[in-house]
Coordinates of C-alpha atoms and ligand atoms in Angstrom, one line a residue:
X1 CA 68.6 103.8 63.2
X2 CA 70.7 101.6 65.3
X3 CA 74.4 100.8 65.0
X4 CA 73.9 97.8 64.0
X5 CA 71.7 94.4 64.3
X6 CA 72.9 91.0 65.0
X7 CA 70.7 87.6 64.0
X8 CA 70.9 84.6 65.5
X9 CA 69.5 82.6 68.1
X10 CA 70.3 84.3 71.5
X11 CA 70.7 82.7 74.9
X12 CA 70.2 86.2 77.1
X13 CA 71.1 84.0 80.3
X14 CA 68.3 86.0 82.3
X15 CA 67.3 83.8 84.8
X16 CA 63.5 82.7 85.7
X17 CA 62.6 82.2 82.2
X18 CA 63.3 79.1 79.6
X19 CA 66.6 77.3 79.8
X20 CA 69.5 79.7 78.9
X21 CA 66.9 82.7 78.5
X22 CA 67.1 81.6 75.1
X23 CA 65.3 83.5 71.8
X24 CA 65.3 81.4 69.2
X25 CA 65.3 83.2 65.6
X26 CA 66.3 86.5 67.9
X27 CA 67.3 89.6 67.1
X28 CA 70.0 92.1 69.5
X29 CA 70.4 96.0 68.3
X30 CA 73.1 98.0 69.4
X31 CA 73.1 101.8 69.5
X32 CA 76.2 103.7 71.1
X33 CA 77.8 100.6 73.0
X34 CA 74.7 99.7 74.6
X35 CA 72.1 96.9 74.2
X36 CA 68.3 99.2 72.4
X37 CA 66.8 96.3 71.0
X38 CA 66.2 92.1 72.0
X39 CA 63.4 90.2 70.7
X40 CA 62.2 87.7 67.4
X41 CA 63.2 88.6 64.3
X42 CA 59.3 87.9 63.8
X43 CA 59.3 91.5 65.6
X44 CA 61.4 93.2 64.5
X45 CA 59.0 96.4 62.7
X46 CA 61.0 96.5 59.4
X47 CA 63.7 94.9 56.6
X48 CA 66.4 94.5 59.0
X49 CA 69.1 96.6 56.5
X50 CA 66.4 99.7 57.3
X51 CA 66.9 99.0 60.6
X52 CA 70.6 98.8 61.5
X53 CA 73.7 100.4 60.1
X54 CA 75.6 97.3 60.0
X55 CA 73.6 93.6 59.8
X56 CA 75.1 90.3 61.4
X57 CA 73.6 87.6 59.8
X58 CA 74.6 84.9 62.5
X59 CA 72.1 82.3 61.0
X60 CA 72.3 79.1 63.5
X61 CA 74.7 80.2 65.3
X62 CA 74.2 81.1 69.3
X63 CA 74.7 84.6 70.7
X64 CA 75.6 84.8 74.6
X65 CA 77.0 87.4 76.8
X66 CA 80.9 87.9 76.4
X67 CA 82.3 85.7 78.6
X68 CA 83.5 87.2 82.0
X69 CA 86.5 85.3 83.6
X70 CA 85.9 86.6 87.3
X71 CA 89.0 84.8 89.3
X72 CA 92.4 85.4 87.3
X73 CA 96.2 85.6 88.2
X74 CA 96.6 86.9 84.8
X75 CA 100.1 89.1 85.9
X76 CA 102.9 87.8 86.4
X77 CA 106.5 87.0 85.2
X78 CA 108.1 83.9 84.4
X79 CA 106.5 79.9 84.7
X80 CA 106.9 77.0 86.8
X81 CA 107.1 74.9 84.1
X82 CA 110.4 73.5 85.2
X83 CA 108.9 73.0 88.8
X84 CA 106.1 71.4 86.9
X85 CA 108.8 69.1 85.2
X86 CA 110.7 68.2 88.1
X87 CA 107.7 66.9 90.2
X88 CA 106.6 64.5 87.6
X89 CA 110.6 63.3 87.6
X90 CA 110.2 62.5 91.3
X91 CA 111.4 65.6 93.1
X92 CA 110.5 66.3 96.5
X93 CA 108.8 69.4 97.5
X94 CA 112.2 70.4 99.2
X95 CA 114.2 69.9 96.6
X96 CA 111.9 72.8 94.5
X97 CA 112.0 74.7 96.8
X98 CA 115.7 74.7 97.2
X99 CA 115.7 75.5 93.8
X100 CA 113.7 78.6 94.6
X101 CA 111.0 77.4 93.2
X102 CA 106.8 78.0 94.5
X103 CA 105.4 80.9 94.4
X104 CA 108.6 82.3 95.6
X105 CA 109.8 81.9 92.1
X106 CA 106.7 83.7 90.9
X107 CA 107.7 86.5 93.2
X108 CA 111.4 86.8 92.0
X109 CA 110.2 87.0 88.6
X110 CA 107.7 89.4 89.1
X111 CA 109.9 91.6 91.0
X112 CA 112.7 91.4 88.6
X113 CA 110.0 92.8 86.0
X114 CA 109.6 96.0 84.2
X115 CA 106.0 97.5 83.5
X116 CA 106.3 96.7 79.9
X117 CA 107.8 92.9 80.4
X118 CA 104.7 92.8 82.9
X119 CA 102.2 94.0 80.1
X120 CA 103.8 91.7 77.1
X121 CA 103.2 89.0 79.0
X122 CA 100.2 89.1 80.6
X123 CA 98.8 90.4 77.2
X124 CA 99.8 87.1 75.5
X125 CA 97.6 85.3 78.0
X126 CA 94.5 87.7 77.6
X127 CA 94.4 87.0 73.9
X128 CA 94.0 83.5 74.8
X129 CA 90.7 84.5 76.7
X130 CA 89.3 86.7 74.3
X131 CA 89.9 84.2 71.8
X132 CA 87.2 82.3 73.7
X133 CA 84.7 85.4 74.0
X134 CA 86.3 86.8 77.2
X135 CA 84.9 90.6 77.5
X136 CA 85.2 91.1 81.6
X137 CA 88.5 89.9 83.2
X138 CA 89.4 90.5 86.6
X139 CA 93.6 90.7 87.2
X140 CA 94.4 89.9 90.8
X141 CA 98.1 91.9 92.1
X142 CA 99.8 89.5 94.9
X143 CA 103.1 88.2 93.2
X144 CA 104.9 91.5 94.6
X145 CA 105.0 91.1 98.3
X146 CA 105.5 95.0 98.6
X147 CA 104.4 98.2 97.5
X148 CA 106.1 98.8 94.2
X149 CA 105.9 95.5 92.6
X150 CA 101.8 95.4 93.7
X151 CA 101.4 98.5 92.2
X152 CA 103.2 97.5 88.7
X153 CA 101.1 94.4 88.7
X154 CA 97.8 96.6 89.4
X155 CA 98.9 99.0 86.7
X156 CA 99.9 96.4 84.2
X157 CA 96.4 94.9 84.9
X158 CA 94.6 98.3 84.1
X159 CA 97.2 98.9 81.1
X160 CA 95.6 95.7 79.1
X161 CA 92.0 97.2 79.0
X162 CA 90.6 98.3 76.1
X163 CA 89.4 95.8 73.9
X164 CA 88.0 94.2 77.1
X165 CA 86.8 95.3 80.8
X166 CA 89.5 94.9 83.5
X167 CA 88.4 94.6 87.4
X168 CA 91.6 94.8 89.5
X169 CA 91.7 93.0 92.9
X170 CA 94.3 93.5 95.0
X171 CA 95.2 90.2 96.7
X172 CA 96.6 91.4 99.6
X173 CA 97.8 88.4 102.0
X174 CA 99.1 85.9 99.4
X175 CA 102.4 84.5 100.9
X176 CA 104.4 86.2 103.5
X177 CA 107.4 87.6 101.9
X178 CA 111.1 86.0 103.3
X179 CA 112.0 88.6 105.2
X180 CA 109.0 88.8 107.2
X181 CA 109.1 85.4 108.1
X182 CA 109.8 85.7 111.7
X183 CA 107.4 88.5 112.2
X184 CA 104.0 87.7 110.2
X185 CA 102.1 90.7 112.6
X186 CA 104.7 93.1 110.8
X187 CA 103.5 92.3 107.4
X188 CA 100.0 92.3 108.0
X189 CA 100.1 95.7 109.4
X190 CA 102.3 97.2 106.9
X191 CA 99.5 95.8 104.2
X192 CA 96.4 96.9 106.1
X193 CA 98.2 100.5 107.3
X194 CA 100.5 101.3 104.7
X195 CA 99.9 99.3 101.0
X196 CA 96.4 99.2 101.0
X197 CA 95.5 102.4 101.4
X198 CA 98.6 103.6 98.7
X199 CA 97.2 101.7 96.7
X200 CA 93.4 102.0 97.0
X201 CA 94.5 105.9 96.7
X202 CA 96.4 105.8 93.3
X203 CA 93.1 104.5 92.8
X204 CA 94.2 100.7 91.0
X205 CA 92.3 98.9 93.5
X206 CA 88.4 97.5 92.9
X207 CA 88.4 94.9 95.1
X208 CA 90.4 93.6 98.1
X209 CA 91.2 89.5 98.6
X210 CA 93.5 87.3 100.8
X211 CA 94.2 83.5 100.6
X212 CA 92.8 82.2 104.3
X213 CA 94.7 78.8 104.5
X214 CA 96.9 77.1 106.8
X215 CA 99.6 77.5 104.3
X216 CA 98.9 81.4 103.4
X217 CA 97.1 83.9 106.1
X218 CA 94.7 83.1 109.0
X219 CA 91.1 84.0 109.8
X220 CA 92.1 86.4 112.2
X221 CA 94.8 88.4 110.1
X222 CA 92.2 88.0 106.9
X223 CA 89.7 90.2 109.2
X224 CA 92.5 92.9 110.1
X225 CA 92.3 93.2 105.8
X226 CA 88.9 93.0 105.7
X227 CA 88.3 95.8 108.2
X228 CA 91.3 98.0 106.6
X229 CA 89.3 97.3 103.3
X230 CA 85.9 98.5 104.8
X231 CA 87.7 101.5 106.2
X232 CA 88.1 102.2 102.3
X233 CA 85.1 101.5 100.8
X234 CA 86.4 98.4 98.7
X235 CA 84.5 95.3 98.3
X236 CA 86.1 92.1 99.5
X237 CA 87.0 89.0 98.2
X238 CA 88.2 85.5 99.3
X239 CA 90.1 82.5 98.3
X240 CA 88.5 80.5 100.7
X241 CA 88.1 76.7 102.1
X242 CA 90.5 75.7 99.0
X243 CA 92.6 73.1 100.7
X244 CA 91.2 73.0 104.6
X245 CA 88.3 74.8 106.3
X246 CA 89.2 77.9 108.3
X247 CA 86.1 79.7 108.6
X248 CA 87.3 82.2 105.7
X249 CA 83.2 81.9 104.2
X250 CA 81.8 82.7 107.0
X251 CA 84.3 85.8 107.5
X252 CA 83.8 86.7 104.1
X253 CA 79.7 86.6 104.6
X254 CA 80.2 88.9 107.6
X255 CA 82.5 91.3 105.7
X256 CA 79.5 91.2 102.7
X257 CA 82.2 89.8 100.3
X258 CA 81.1 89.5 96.7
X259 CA 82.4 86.3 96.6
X260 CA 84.2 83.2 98.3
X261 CA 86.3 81.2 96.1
X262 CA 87.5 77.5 95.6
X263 CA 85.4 76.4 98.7
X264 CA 86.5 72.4 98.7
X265 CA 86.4 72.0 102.1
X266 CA 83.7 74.9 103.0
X267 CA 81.3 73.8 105.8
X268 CA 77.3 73.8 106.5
X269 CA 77.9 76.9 108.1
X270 CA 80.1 78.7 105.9
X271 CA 77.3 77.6 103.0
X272 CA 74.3 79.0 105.0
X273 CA 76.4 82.5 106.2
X274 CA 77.1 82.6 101.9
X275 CA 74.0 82.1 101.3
X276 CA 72.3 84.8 103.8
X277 CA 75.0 87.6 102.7
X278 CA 74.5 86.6 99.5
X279 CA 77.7 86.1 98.6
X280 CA 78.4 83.9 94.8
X281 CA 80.4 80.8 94.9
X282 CA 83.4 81.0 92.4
X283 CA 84.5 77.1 91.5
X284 CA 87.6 77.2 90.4
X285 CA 87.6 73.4 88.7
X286 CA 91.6 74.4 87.0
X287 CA 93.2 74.3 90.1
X288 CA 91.3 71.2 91.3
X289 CA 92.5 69.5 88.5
X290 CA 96.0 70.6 88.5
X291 CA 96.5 69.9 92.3
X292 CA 94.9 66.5 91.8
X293 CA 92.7 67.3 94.6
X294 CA 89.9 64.7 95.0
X295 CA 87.5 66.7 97.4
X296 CA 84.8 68.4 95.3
X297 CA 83.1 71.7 96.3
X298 CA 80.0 70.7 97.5
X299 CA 77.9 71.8 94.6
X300 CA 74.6 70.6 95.5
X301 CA 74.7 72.1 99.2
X302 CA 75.7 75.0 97.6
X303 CA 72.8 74.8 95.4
X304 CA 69.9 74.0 97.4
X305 CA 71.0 76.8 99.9
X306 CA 70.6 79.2 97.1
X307 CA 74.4 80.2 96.8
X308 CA 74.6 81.4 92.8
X309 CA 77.6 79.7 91.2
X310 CA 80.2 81.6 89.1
X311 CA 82.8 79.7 87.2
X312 CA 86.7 81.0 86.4
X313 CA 89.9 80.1 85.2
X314 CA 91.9 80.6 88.0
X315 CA 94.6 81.4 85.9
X316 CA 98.2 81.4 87.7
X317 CA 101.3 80.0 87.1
X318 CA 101.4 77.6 90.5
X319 CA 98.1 75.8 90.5
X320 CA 96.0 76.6 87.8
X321 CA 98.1 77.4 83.9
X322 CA 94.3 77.7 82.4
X323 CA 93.9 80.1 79.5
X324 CA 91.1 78.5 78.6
X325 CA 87.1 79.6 80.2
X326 CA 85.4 76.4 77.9
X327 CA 87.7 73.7 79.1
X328 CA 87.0 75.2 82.6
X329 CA 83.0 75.4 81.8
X330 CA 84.0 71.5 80.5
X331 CA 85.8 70.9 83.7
X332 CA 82.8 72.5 86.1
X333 CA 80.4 69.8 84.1
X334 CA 83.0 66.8 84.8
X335 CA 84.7 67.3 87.5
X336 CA 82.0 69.0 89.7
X337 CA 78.9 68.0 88.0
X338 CA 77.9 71.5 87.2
X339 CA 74.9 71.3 84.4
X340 CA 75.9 72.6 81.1
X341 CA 73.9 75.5 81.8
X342 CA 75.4 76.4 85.0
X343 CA 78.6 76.4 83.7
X344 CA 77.8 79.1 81.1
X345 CA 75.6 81.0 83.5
X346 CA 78.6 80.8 85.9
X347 CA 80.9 82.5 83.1
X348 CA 78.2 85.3 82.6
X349 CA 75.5 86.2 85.1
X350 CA 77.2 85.0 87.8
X351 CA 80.9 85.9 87.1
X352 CA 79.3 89.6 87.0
X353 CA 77.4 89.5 89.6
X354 CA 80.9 87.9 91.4
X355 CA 82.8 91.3 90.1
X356 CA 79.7 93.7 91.5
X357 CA 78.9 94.3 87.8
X358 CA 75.5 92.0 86.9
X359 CA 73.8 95.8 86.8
X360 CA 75.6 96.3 83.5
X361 CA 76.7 92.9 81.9
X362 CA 76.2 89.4 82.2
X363 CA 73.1 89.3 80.6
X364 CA 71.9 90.0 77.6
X365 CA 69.2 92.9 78.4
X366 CA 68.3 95.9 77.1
X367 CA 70.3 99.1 78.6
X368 CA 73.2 96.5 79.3
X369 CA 76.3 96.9 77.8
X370 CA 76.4 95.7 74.0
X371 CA 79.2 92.9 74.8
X372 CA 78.8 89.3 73.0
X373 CA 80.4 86.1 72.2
X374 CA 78.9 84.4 68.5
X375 CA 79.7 81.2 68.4
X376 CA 80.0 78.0 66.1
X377 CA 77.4 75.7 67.7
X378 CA 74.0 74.3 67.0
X379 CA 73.0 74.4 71.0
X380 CA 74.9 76.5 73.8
X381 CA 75.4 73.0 75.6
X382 CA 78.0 72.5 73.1
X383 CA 80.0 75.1 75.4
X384 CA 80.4 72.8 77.6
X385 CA 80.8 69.6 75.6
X386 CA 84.0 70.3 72.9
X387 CA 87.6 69.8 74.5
X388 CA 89.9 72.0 72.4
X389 CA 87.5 73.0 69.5
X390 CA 87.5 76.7 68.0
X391 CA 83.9 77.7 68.8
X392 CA 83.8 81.5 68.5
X393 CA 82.6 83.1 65.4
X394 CA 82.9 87.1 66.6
X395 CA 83.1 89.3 69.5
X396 CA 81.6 92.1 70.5
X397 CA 83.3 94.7 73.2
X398 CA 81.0 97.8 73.9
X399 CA 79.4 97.3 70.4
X400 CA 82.6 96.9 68.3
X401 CA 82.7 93.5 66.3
X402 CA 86.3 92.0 66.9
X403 CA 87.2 88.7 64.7
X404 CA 89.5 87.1 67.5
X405 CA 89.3 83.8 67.5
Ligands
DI6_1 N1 95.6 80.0 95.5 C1 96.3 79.2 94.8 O1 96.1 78.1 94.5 C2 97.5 80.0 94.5 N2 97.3 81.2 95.1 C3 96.2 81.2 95.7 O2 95.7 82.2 96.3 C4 98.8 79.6 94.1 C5 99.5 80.6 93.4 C6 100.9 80.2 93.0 O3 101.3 79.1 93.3 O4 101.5 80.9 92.2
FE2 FE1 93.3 82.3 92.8

């Protein structure tokens, strides 16, 4: 007897087969968290109430994998909203950041923080995601600047799983803190020798990312990460080739990185080296949009090189105030001509595959963890398609049914 049995038409988002892997008329059992049973209805060997404990009648209605939001900023303190309100009355860069303002004002806030102001607000965001059929969120630390306030961030990140899967990243060269800003070697040492390996050893850490830009850390000090990183075991990441090319893909393909992120301005090279490590592309189309960039990630490059694509929301308070993974699947059709289908694949398959996870979610197969999102539409293109409608019906976290939305 299984748990229970959910009916509906199901896009399993396996790839090779028919567009969205779908299974029309489908049928998914669940027995102790886990996916037992995917196939017709037409297959299915009995009355489906003899079957299952429990029997979702999902009718029309479309049954994906639960989304997975693999690039977040979800902790932090505080908005920019004011900054956000002074730019659009004219001010200069200078004068926000006179007014402490940037990611500096991010920092104070965070600092300023306690555990529990961390949690409360961070967990007001996350609703927002699972309230669009978010089951798999990575949390990226890197609004401390120094070991304490990473480590609250990291731990206010793992204190929000439950109801949902938390990856924590450790974004180790974000912005170089004000007191180190005459001696840049200092702080990248003191990350690579001293907070890294704290905190890979409290054991917060799953993966390790920097931001390689002229404006945040070079190549060269991203590789002194990456090798402190590989000295522990942990997978890298990379906010890469966002705003200028600095060779950060490249360095990430040689340091096996899951993934290279952003990638506006990534090169031939830095495609091919992606594609050869294998390392996804993760568009992040909010902060595009935000920045008012106008250079698009070259999506077909990336495409005919064989680089997989992985959507997210990017979500931080400077550059990307997205709580929302359909207006971003929206925004990766638009802005970046991503196919409605890719954009749904890149919030599943490929946003697992992104977090070192496709072995146990991101697809809907069985022996994969039972996590779902039902949702209110006639075709999964309309994923894509609505701008601020309420499309999900149910979600399903390790096999339990939450009514979210
Ligand atoms: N990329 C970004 O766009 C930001 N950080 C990063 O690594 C900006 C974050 C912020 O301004 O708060
Ligand atoms: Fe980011």
């Amino acid at each position: 007897m299984w748990d229970s049995l959910w009916l509906g038409h199901v896009a399993t988002m396996t790839a090779g087969g028919g567009p969205y892997g779908a299974i029309r008329d489908g049928a998914l059992a669940i027995k102790a968290g886990r996916i037992a049973w995917l196939g017709a209805q037409s297959a299915l060997q009995d009355q489906p109430e003899k079957l299952a404990t429990d029997v979702f009648h999902m009718r029309e209605h479309w049954i994906t994998p639960g989304l997975v939001d693999c690039h977040t900023h979800l902790v932090f303190a505080g908005d920019r909203a004011g900054e956000f309100e002074m730019r659009l009355n004219g001010a200069a860069y200078e004068d926000i950041a006179r007014a402490g303002g940037g990611i500096a004002a991010t920092v104070a806030a965070t600092r300023a923080a306690s555990l529990a102001d961390l949690g409360a607000a961070s967990a007001g965001r996350l609703k927002r995601l699972m309230a669009e059929g978010v089951t798999t969120v990575e949390i990226k630390s890197g609004y401390g600047l120094e070991l304490e306030t990473e480590k609250r961030m990291l731990a206010a990140a793992r204190g929000l799983a439950g109801d949902v899967r938390v990856r924590t990243t450790f974004l180790a060269l974000h912005a170089l803190p004000q007191d180190y800003k005459d001696n840049r070697a200092a702080y990248v040492d003191l990350v690579c020798e001293e907070m890294l390996p704290a905190l890979a050893d409290a054991g917060l850490v799953d993966a390790v990312d920097a931001f390689c830009e002229g404006i945040g850390f070079s190549a060269v000090e991203t590789e002194q990460l990456f090798a402190a990183a590989a000295n522990k075991g942990l997978r890298i990441k990379l906010h890469a080739e966002q705003l200028s090319d600095t060779g950060g893909a490249q360095l990430a393909a040689r340091y096996q990185a899951l993934s290279a992120d952003h990638l506006e301005y990534v090169s031939e090279q830095g495609i091919a080296a992606m594609a050869e490590a294998g390392a996804v592309a993760v568009l992040l189309p909010g902060a595009f949009y935000f920045l008012r960039e106008t250079k698009k990630p070259p999506v077909e490059k990336l495409r005919a090189a064989g680089v997989k694509l992985a959507l997210a929301t990017d979500c931080n308070p400077g550059t990307s105030p997205l709580l929302s993974p359909l207006l971003a699947m929206n925004m990766g059709c638009t802005l970046f001509g991503l196919t409605p289908e890719e954009a749904l694949a890149g919030f599943t398959r490929e946003g697992a595959r992104a977090l070192g996870l496709l072995g146990d979610i991101g697809t809907l197969e069985v022996g994969k963890a039972a996590d779902l999102a039902v949702w209110r539409v006639k075709h999964p293109a309309e994923l894509s398609y609505w701008l601020g409608a309420s499309l999900l019906r149910a979600r399903v976290f390790a096999g339990r049914a939450f009514n979210d939305a």
